[in-house]
mmCIF file of C-alpha atoms in Angstrom:
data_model
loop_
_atom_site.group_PDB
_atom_site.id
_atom_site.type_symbol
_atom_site.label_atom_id
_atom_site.label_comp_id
_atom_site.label_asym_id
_atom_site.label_seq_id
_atom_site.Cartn_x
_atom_site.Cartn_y
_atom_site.Cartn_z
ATOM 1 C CA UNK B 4 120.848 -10.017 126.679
ATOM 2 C CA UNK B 5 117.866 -8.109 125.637
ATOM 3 C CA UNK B 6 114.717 -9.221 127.143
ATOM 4 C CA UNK B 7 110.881 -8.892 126.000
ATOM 5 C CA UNK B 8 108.287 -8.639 128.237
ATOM 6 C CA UNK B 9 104.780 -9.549 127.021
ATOM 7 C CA UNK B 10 101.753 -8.767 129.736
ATOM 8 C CA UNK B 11 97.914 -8.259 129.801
ATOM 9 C CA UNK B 12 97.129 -10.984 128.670
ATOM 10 C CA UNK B 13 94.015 -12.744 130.308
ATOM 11 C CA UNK B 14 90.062 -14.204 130.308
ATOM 12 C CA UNK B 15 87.700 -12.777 128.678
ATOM 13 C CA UNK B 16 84.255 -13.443 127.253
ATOM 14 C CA UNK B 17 83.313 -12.986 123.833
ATOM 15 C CA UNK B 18 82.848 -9.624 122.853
ATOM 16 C CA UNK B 19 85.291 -8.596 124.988
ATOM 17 C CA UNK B 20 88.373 -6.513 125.200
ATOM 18 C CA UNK B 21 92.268 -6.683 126.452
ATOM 19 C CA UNK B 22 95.090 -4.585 125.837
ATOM 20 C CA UNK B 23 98.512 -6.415 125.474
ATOM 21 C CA UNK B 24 101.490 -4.338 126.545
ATOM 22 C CA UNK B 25 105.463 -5.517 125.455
ATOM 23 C CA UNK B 26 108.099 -4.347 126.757
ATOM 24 C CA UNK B 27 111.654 -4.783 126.901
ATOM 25 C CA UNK B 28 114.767 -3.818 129.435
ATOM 26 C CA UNK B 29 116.923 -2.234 126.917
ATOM 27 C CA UNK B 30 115.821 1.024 124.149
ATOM 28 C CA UNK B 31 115.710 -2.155 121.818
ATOM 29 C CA UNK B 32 111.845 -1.363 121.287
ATOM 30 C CA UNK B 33 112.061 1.983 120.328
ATOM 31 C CA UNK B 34 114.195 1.953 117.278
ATOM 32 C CA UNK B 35 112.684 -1.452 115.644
ATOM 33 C CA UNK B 36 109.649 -2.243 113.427
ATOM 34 C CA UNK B 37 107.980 -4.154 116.371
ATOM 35 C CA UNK B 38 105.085 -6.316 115.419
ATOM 36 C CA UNK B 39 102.792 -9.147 117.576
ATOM 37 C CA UNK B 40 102.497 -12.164 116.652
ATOM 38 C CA UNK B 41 100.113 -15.258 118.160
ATOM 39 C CA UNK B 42 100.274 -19.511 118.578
ATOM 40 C CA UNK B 43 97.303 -21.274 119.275
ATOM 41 C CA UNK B 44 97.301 -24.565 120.294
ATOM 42 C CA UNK B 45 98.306 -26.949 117.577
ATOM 43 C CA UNK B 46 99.500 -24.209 115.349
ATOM 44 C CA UNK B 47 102.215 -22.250 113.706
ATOM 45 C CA UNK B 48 102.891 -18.462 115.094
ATOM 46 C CA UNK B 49 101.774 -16.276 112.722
ATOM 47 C CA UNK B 50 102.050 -12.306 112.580
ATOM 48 C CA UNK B 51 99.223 -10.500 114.039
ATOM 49 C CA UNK B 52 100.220 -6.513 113.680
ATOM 50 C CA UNK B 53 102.719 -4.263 113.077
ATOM 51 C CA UNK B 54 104.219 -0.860 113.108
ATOM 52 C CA UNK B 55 107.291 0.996 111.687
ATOM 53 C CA UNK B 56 108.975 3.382 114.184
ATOM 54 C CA UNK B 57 107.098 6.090 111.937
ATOM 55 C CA UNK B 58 103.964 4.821 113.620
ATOM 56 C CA UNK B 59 102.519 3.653 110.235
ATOM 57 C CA UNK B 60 101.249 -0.068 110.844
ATOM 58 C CA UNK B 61 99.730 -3.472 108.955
ATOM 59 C CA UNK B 62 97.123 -5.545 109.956
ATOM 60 C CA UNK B 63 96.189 -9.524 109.507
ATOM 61 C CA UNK B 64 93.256 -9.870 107.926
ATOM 62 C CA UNK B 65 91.213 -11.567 110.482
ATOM 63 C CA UNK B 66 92.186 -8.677 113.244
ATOM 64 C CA UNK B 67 91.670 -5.684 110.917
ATOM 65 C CA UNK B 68 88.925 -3.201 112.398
ATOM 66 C CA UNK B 69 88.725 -5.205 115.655
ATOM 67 C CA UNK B 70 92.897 -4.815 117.036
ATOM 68 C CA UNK B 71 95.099 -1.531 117.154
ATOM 69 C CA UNK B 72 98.838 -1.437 117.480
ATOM 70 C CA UNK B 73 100.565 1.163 118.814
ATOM 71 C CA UNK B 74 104.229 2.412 120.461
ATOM 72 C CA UNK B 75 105.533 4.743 123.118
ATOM 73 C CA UNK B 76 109.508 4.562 122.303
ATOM 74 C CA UNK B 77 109.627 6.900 125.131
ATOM 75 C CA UNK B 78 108.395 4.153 127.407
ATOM 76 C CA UNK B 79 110.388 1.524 125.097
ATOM 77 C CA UNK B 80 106.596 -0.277 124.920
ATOM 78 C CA UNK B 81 104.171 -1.647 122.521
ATOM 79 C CA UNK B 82 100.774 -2.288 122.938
ATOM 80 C CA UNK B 83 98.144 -4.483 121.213
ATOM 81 C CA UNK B 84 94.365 -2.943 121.857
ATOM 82 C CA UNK B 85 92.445 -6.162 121.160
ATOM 83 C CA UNK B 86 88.437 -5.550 120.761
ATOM 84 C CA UNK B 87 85.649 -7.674 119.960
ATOM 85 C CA UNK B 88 87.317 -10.540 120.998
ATOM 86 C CA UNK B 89 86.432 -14.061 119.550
ATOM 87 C CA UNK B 90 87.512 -17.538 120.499
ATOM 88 C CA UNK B 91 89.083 -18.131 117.377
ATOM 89 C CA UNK B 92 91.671 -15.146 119.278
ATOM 90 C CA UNK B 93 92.762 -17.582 121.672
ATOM 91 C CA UNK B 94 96.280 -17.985 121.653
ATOM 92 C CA UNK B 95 99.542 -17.183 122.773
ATOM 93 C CA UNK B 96 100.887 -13.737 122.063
ATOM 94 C CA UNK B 97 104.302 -12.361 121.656
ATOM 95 C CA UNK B 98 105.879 -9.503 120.392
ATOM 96 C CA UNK B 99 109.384 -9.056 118.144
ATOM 97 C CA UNK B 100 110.924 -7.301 115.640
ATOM 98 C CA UNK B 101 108.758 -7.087 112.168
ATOM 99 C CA UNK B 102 112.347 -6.915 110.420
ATOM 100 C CA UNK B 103 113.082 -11.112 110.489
ATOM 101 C CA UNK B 104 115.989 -10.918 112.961
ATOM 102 C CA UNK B 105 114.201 -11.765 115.767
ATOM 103 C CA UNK B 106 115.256 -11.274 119.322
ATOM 104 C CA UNK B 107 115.206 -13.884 121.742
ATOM 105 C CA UNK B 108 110.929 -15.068 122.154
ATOM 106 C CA UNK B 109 109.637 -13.582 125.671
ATOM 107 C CA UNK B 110 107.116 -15.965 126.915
ATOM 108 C CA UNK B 111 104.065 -14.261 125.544
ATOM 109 C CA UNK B 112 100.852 -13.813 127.628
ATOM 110 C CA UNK B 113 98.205 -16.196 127.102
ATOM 111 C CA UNK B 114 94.522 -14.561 126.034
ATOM 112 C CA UNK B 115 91.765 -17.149 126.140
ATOM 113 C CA UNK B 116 88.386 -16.080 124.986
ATOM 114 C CA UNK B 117 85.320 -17.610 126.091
ATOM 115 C CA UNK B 118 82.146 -18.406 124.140
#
């Protein structure tokens, strides 16, 4: 059964920065449209970023100009730079497909951001 990994998560103040890495036991990563997605507290998951295996990617709103998604199918990984971080990031973050037939949900890394 195909696995994803989701790591990097962590503290941080306000202001801040983390990078999110994915990952997954299988070359599953590496020939999907991958995307991130978050669930705070209380909420629905919602889609965060993604990117085509052409490297071209999509951005929420509320992330644009502050997060950067990227791939290394060589590495079968997928990262999520996350800058400028604001509270209103705190969540938990997984990564899937971007195509609607999800794998089976890793359990995410939690980022908490501090005011």
């Amino acid at each position: 059964q195909v696995e994803l990994v989701e790591s990097g998560g962590g503290l941080v103040q306000a202001g801040g920065s983390l990078r999110l890495s994915c990952s997954s036991s299988r070359g599953i990563i590496s020939i999907n449209p991958m995307a991130w997605y978050r669930q705070a507290p209380g909420k629905q998951r919602v889609g965060v970023a993604s990117i085509l295996t052409d490297g071209a990617t999509k951005y929420a709103d509320f992330v644009k100009g502050r997060f950067t998604i990227s791939r290394d199918n060589a590495k079968n990984t997928v990262y999520l730079q996350m800058n400028s971080l604001k509270p209103e990031d705190t969540a938990i973050y997984y990564c899937n497909t971007d195509h609607g037939d999800y794998l089976p949900w890793g359990q995410g890394t939690q980022v908490t951001v501090s005011s």
